[in-house]
Coordinates of N, CA and C in Angstrom, one line a residue:
X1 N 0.8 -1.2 0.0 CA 0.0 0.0 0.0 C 0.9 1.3 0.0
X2 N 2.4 1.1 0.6 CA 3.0 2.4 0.3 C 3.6 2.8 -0.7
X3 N 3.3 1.8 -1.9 CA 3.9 2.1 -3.0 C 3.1 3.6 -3.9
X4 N 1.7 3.0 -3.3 CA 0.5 3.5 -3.9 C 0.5 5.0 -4.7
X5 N 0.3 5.4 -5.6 CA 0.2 7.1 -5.8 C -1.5 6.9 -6.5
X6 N -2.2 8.4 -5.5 CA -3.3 8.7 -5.7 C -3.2 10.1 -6.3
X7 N -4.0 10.4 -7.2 CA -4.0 11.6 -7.9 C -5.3 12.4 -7.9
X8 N -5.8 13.3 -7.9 CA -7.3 13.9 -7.8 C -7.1 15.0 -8.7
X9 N -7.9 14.9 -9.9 CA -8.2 16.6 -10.8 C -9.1 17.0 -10.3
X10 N -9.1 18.3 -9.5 CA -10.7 18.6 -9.2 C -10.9 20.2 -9.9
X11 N -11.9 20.9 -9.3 CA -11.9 22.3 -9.1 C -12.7 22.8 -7.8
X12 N -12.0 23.6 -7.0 CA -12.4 23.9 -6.0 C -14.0 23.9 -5.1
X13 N -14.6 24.9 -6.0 CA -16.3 25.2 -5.6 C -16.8 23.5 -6.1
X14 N -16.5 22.4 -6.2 CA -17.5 21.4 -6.9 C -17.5 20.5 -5.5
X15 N -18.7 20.7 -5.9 CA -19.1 19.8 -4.3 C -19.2 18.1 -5.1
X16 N -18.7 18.0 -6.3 CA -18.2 16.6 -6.5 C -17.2 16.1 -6.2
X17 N -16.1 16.9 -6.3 CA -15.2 16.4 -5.9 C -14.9 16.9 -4.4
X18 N -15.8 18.0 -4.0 CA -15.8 17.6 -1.8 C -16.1 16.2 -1.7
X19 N -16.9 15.5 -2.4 CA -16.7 14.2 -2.1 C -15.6 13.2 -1.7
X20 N -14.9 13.2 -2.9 CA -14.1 12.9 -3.2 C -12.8 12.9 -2.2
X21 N -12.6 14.4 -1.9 CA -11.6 14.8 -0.9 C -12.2 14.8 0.3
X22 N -13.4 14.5 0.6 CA -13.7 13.9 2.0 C -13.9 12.2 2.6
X23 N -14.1 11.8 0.9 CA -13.7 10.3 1.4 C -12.3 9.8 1.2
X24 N -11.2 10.4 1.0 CA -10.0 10.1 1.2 C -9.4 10.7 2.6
X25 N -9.9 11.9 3.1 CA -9.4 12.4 4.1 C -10.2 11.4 5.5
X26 N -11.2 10.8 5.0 CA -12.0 9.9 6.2 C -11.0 8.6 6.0
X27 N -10.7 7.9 5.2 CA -9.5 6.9 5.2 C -7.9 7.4 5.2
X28 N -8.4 8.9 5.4 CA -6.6 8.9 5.8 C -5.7 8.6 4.8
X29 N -5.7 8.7 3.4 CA -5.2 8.5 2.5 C -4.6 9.9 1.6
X30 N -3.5 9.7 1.7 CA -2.7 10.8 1.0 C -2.6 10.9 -0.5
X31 N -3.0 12.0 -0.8 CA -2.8 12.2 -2.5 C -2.6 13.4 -3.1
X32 N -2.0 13.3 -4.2 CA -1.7 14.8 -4.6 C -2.9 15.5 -5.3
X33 N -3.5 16.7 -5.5 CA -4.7 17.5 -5.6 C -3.7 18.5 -7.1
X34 N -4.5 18.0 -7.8 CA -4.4 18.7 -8.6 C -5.6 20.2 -9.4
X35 N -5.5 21.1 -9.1 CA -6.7 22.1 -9.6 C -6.5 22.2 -11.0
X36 N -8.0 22.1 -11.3 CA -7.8 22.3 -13.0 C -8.3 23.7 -13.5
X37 N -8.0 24.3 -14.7 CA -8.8 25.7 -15.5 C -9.5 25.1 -15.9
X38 N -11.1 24.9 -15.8 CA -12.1 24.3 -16.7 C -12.4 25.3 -17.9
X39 N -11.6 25.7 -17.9 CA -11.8 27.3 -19.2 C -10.6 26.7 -20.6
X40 N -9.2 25.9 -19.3 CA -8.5 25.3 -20.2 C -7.9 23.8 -19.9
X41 N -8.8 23.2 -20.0 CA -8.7 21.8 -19.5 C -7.3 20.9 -19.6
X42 N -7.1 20.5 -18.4 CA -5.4 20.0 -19.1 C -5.0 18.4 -19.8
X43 N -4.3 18.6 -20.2 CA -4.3 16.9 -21.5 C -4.3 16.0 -20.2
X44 N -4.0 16.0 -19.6 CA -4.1 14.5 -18.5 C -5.7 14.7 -18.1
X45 N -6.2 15.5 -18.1 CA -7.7 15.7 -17.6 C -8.4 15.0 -18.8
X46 N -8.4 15.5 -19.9 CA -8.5 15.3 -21.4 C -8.3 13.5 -21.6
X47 N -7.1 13.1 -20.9 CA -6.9 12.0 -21.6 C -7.5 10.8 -20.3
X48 N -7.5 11.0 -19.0 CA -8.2 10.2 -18.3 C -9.5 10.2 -18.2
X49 N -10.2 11.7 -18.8 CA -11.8 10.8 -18.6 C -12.3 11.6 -20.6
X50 N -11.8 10.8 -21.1 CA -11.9 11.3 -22.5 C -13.3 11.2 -23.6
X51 N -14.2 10.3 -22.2 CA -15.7 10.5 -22.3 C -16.9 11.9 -22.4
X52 N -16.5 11.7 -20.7 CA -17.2 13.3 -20.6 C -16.5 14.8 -20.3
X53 N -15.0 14.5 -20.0 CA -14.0 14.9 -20.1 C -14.3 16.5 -18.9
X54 N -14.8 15.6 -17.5 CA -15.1 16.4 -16.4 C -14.6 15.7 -15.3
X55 N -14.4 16.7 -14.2 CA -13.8 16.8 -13.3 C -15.0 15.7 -12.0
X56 N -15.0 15.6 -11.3 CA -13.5 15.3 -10.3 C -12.9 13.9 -11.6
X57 N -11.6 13.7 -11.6 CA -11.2 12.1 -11.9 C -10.3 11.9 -11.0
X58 N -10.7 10.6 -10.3 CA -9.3 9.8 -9.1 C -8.5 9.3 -9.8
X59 N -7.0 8.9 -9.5 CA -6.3 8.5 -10.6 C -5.5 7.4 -9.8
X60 N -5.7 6.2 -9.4 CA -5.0 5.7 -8.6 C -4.2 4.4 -9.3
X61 N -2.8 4.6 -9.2 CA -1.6 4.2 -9.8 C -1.8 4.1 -11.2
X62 N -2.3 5.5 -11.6 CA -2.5 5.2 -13.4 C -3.4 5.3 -13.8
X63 N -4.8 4.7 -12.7 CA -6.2 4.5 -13.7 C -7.0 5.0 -13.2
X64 N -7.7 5.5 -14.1 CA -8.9 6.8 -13.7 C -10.3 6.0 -13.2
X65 N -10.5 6.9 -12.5 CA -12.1 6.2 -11.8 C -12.7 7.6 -12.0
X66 N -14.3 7.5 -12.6 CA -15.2 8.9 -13.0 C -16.3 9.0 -12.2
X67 N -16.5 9.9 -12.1 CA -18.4 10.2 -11.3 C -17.7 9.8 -9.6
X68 N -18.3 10.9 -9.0 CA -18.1 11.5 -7.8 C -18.9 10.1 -6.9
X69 N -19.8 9.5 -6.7 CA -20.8 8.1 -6.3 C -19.6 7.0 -6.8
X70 N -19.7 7.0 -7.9 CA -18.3 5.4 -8.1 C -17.1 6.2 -7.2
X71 N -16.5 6.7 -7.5 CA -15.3 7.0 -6.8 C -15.5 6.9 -5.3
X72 N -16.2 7.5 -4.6 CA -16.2 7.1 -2.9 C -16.8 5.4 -2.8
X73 N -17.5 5.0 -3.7 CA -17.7 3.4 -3.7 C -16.1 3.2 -3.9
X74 N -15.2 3.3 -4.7 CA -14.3 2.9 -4.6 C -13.2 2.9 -3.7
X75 N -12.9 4.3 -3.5 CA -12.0 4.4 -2.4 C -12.7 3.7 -1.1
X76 N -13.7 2.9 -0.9 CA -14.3 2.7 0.3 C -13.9 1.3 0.4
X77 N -14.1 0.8 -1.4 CA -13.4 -0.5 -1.5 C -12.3 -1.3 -1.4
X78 N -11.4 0.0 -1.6 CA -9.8 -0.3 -1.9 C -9.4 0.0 -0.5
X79 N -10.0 0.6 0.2 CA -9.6 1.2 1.6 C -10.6 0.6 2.8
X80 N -10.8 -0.8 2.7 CA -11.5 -1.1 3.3 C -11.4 -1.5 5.2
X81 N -10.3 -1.1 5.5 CA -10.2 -1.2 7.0 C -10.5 0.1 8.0
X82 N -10.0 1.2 7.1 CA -10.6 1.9 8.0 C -12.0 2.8 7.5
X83 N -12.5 3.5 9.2 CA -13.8 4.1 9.0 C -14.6 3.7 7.4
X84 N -14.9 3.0 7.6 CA -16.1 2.2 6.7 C -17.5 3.0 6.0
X85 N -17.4 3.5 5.1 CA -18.4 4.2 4.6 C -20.1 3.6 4.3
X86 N -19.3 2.4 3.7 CA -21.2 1.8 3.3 C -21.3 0.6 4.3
X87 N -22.6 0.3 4.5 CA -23.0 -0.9 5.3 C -22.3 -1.8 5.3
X88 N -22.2 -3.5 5.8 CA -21.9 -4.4 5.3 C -23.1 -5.4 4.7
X89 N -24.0 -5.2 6.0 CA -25.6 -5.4 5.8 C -26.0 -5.3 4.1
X90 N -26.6 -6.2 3.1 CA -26.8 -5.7 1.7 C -27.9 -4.7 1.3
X91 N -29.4 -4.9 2.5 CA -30.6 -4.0 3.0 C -29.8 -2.9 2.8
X92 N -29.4 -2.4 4.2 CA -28.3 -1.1 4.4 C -27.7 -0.1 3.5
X93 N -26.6 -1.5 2.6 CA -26.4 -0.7 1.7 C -27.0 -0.3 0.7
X94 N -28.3 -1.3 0.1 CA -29.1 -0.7 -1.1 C -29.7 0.7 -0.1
X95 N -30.1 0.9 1.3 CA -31.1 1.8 1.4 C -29.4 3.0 1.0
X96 N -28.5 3.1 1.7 CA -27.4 4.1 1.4 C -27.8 4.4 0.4
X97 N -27.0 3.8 -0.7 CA -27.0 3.8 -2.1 C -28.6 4.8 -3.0
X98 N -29.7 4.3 -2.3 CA -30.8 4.7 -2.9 C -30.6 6.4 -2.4
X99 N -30.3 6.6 -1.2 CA -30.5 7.8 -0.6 C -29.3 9.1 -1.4
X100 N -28.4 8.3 -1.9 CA -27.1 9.0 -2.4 C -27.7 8.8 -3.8
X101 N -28.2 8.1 -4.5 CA -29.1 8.9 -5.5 C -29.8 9.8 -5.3
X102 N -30.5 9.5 -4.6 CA -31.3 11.2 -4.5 C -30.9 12.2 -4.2
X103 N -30.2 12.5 -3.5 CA -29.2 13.7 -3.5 C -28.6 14.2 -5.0
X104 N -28.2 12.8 -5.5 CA -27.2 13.1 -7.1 C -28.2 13.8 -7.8
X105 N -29.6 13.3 -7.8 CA -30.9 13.5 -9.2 C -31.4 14.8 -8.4
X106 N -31.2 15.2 -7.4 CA -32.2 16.5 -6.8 C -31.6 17.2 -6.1
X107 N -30.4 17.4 -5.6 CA -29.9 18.5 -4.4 C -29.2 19.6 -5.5
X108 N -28.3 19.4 -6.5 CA -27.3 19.7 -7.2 C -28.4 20.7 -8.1
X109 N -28.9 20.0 -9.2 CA -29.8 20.9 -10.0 C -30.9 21.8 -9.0
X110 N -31.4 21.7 -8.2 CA -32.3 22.4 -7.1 C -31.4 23.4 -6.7
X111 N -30.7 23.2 -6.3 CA -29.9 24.6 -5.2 C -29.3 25.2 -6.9
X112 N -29.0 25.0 -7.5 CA -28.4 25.4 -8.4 C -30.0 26.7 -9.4
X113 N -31.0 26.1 -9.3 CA -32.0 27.1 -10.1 C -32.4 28.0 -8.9
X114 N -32.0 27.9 -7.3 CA -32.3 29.1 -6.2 C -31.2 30.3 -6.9
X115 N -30.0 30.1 -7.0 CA -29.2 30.7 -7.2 C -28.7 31.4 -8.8
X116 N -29.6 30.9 -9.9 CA -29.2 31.2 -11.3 C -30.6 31.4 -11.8
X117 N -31.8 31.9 -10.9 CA -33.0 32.1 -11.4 C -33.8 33.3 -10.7
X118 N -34.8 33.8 -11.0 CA -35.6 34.6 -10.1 C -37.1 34.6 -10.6
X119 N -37.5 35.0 -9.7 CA -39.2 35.1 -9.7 C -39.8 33.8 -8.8
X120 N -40.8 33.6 -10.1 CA -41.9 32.6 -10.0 C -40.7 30.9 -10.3
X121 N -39.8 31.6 -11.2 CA -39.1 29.9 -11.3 C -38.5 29.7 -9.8
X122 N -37.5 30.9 -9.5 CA -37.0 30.7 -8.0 C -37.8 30.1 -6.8
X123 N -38.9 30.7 -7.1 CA -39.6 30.3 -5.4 C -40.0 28.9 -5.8
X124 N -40.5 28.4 -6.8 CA -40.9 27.1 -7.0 C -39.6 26.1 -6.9
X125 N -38.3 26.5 -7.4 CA -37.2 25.9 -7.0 C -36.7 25.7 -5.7
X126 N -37.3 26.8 -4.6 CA -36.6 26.9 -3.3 C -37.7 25.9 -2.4
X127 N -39.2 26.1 -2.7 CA -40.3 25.4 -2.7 C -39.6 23.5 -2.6
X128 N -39.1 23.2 -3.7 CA -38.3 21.8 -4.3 C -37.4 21.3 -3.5
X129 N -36.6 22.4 -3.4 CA -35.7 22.1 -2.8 C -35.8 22.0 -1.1
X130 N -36.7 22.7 -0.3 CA -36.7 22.4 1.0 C -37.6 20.8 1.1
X131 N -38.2 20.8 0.2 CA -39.0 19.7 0.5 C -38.4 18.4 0.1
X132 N -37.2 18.5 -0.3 CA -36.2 17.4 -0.4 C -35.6 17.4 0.4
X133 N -34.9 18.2 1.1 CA -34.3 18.9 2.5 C -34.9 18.1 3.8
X134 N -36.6 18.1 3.7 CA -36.9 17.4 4.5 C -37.1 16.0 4.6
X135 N -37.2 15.9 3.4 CA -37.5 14.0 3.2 C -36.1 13.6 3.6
X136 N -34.8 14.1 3.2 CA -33.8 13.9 4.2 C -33.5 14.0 5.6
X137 N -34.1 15.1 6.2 CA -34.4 14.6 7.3 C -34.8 13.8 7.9
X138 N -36.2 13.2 7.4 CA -36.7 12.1 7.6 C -36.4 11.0 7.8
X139 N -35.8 11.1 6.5 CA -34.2 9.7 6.6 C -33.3 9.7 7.9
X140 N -32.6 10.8 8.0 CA -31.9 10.9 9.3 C -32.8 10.6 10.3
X141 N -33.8 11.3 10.3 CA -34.1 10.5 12.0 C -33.7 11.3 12.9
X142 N -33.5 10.4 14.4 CA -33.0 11.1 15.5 C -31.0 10.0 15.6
X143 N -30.9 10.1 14.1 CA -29.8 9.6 14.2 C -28.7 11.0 14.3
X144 N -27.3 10.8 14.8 CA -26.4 11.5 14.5 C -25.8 11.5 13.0
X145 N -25.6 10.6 12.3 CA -25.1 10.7 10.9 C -26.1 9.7 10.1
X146 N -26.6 10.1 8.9 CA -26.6 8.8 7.9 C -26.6 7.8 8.1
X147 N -24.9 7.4 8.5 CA -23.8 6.3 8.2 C -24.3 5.7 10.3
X148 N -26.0 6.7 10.8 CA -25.2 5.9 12.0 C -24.9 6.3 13.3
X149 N -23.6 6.0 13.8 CA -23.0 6.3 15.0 C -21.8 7.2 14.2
X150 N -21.6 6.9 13.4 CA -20.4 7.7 12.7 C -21.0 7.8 10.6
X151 N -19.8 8.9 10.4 CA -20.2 9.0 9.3 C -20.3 7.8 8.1
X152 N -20.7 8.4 7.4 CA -21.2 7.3 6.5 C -21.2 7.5 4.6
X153 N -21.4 6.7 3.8 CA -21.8 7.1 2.6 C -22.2 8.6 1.9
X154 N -23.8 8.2 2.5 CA -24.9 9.6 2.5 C -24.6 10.8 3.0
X155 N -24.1 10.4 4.2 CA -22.9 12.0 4.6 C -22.0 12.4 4.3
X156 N -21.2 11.4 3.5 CA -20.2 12.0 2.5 C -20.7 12.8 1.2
X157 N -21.3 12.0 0.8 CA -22.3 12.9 -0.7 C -22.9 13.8 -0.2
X158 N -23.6 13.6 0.8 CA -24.8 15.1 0.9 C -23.7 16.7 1.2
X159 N -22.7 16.3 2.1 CA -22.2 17.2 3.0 C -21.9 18.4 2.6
X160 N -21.1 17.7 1.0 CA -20.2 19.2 0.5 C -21.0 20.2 0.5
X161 N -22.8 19.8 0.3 CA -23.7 21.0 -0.4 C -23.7 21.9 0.7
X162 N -23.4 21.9 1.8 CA -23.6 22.4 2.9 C -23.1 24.1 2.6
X163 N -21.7 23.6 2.1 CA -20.2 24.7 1.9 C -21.1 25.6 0.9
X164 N -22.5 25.3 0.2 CA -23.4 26.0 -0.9 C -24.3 26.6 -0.5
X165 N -24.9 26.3 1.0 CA -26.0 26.6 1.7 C -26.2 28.1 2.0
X166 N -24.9 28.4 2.2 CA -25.2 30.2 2.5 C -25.4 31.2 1.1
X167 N -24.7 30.5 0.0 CA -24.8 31.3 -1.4 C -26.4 30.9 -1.7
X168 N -26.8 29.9 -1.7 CA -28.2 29.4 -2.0 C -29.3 30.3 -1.4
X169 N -29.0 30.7 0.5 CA -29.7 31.3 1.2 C -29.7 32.9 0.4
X170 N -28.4 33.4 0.5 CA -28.1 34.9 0.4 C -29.0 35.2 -1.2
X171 N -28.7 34.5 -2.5 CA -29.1 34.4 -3.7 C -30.9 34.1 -3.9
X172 N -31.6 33.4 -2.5 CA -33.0 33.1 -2.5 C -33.6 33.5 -1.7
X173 N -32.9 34.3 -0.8 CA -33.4 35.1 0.6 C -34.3 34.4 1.0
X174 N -33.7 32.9 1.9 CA -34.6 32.2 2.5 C -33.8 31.6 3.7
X175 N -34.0 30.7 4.5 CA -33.2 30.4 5.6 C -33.7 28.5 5.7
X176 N -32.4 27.9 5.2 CA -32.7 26.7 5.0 C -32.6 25.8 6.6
X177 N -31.8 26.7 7.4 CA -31.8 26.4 9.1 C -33.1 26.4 10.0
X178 N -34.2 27.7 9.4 CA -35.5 28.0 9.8 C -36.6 26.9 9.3
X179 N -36.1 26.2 8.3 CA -37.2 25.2 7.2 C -36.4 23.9 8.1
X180 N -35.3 23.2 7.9 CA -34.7 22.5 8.2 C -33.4 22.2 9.5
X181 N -33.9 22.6 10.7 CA -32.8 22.9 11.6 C -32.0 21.4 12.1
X182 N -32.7 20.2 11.9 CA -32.4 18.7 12.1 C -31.2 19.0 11.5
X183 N -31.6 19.3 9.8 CA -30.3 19.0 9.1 C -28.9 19.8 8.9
X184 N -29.5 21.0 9.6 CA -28.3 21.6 9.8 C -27.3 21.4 10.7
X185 N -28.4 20.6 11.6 CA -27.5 20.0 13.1 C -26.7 19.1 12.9
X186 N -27.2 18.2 11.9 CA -26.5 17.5 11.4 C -24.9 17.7 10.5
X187 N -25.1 18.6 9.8 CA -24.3 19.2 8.9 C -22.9 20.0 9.6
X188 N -23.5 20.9 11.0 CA -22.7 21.3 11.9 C -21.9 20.1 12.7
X189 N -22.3 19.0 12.6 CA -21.8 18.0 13.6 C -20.7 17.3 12.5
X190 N -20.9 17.2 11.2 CA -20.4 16.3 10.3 C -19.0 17.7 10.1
X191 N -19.2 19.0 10.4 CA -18.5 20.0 9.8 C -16.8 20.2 11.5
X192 N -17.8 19.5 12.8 CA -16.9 19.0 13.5 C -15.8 17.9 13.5
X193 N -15.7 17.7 12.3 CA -14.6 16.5 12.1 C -13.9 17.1 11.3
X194 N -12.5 17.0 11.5 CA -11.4 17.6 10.5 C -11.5 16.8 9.2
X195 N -11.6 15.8 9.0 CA -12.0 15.1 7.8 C -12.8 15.7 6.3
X196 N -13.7 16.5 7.3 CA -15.1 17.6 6.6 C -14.6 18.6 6.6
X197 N -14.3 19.3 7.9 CA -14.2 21.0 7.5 C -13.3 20.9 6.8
X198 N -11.8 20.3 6.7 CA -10.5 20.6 5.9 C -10.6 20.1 4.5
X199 N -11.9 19.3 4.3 CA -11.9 19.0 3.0 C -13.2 19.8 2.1
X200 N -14.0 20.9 2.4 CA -14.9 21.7 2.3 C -14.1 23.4 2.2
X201 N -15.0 24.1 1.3 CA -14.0 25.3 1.2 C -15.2 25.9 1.9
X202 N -15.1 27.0 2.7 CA -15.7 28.0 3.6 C -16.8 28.8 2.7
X203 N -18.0 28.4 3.5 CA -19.6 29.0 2.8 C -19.0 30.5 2.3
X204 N -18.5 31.4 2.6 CA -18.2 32.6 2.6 C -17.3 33.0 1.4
X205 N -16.4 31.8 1.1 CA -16.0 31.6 -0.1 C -16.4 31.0 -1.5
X206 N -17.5 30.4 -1.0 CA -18.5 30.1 -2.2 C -19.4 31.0 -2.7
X207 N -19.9 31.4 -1.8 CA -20.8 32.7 -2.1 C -19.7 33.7 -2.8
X208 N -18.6 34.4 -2.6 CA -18.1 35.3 -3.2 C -17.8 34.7 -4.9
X209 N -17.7 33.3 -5.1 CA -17.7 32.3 -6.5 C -19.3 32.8 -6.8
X210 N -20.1 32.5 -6.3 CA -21.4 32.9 -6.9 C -21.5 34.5 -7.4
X211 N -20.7 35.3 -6.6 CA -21.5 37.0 -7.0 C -20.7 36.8 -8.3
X212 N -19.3 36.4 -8.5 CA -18.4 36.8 -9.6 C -18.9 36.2 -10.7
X213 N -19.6 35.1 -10.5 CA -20.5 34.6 -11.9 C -21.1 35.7 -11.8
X214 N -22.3 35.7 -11.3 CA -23.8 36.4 -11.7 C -22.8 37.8 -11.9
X215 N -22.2 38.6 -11.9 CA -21.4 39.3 -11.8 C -20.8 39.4 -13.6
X216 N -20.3 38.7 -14.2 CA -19.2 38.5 -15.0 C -19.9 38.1 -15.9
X217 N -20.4 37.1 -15.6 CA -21.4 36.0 -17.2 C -22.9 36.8 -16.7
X218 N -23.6 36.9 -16.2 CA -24.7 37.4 -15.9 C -25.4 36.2 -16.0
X219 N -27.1 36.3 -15.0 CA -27.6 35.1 -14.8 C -28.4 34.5 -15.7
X220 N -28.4 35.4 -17.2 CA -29.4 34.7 -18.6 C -28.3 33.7 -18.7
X221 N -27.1 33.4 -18.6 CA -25.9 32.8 -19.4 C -25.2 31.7 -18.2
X222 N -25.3 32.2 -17.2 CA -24.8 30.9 -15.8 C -25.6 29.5 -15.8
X223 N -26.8 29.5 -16.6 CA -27.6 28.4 -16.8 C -26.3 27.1 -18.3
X224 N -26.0 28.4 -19.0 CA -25.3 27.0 -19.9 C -23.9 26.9 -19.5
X225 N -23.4 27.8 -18.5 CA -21.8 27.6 -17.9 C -21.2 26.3 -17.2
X226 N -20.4 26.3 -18.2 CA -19.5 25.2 -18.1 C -18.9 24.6 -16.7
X227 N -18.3 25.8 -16.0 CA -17.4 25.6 -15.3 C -17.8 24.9 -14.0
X228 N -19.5 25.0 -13.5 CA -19.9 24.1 -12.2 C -20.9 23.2 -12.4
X229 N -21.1 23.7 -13.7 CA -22.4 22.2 -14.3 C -22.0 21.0 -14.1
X230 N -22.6 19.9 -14.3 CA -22.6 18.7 -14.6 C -21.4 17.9 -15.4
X231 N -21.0 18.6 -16.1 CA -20.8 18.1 -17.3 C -19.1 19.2 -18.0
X232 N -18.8 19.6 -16.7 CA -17.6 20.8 -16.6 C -16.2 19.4 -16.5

């Protein structure tokens, strides 16, 4: 295992690849971080995922692993002794697994039209989005994490959106703590582990990434921008 070299292309504000750098920093696994210009993509980015040719890609001793859900499946698998992300239970893990879909099909594009829309589409988006907010809660429970007694899968994926929660609020002038306070308790507890906070960039610096879009590209044009979509 010490031979090993891990590599990560990310870009900072992507709460795909906070995944990413939070399920390695939860196994304690060292790797070099590489930031990419999604304006000018670099040939190793180009040539490891030459599909969809987006960010995050893991690169471990050579070979690329894609999509932010396979990659913490993986690293969970190759790194399987310590802090344990998915069940062992097969129940468990299908329920994980279903829940970290929903997050992938509904948290991302949701917070994303609070913040690149206005009016009647915004409030129906913020409308969407708390009411996913809560069905997650739901899920949680009067549990401490997702994953449990300790973190887990679903709190790896859900978490990064957190580091988005204040650009989302400030951009929708809503309070997702007043609709949702479970989950922020939750979020605050997950943001107590060095694992989280050092692998999360500070709400205050995401929001200043949001004014400079809506700012620079203006918000008719942030709808087809490359640089945090899907598909960057």
């Amino acid at each position: 295992m010490g031979d090993e070299k891990v590599v990560l292309l990310d870009f900072w504000p992507s709460p795909f690849g906070m995944r990413v750098r939070t399920a390695l920093a939860v196994k304690g696994i060292k790797y070099e971080y590489k930031e990419e210009d999604l304006s000018n993509k670099s040939d190793l980015l180009l040539k490891m995922n030459p599909i969809h040719k987006k960010i995050p890609v893991l690169i471990h001793n050579g070979k690329p692993i894609c999509e932010s859900l396979i990659q913490v499946q993986y690293i969970d698998e190759i790194w399987p002794h310590k802090s344990p992300l998915l069940p062992t239970d097969p129940y468990q893990r299908a329920i994980a697994k279903f829940w970290a879909d929903f997050v992938e099909k509904k948290i991302y594009d949701l917070g994303k039209k609070v913040w690149t829309t206005k009016g009647e589409e915004q409030e129906a988006a913020k409308k969407e989005f708390i009411a996913c907010l809560k069905l997650l809660e739901g899920e949680l429970g009067n549990k401490d994490y997702f994953g449990g007694e300790n973190l887990g899968y679903v709190d790896v994926v859900l978490v990064p959106f957190y580091s988005w929660f204040y650009a989302y609020e400030k951009c929708g002038n809503f309070s997702i703590e007043r609709e949702c306070p479970k989950l922020i308790a939750w979020a605050k507890r997950c943001m107590e582990k060095d694992s989280v906070s050092k692998s999360l960039p500070d709400q205050q610096k995401i929001y200043g990434f949001v004014l400079h879009l809506r700012k620079v590209v203006g918000l008719s044009k942030i709808l087809c921008l490359q640089h945090i979509s899907r598909h960057c």
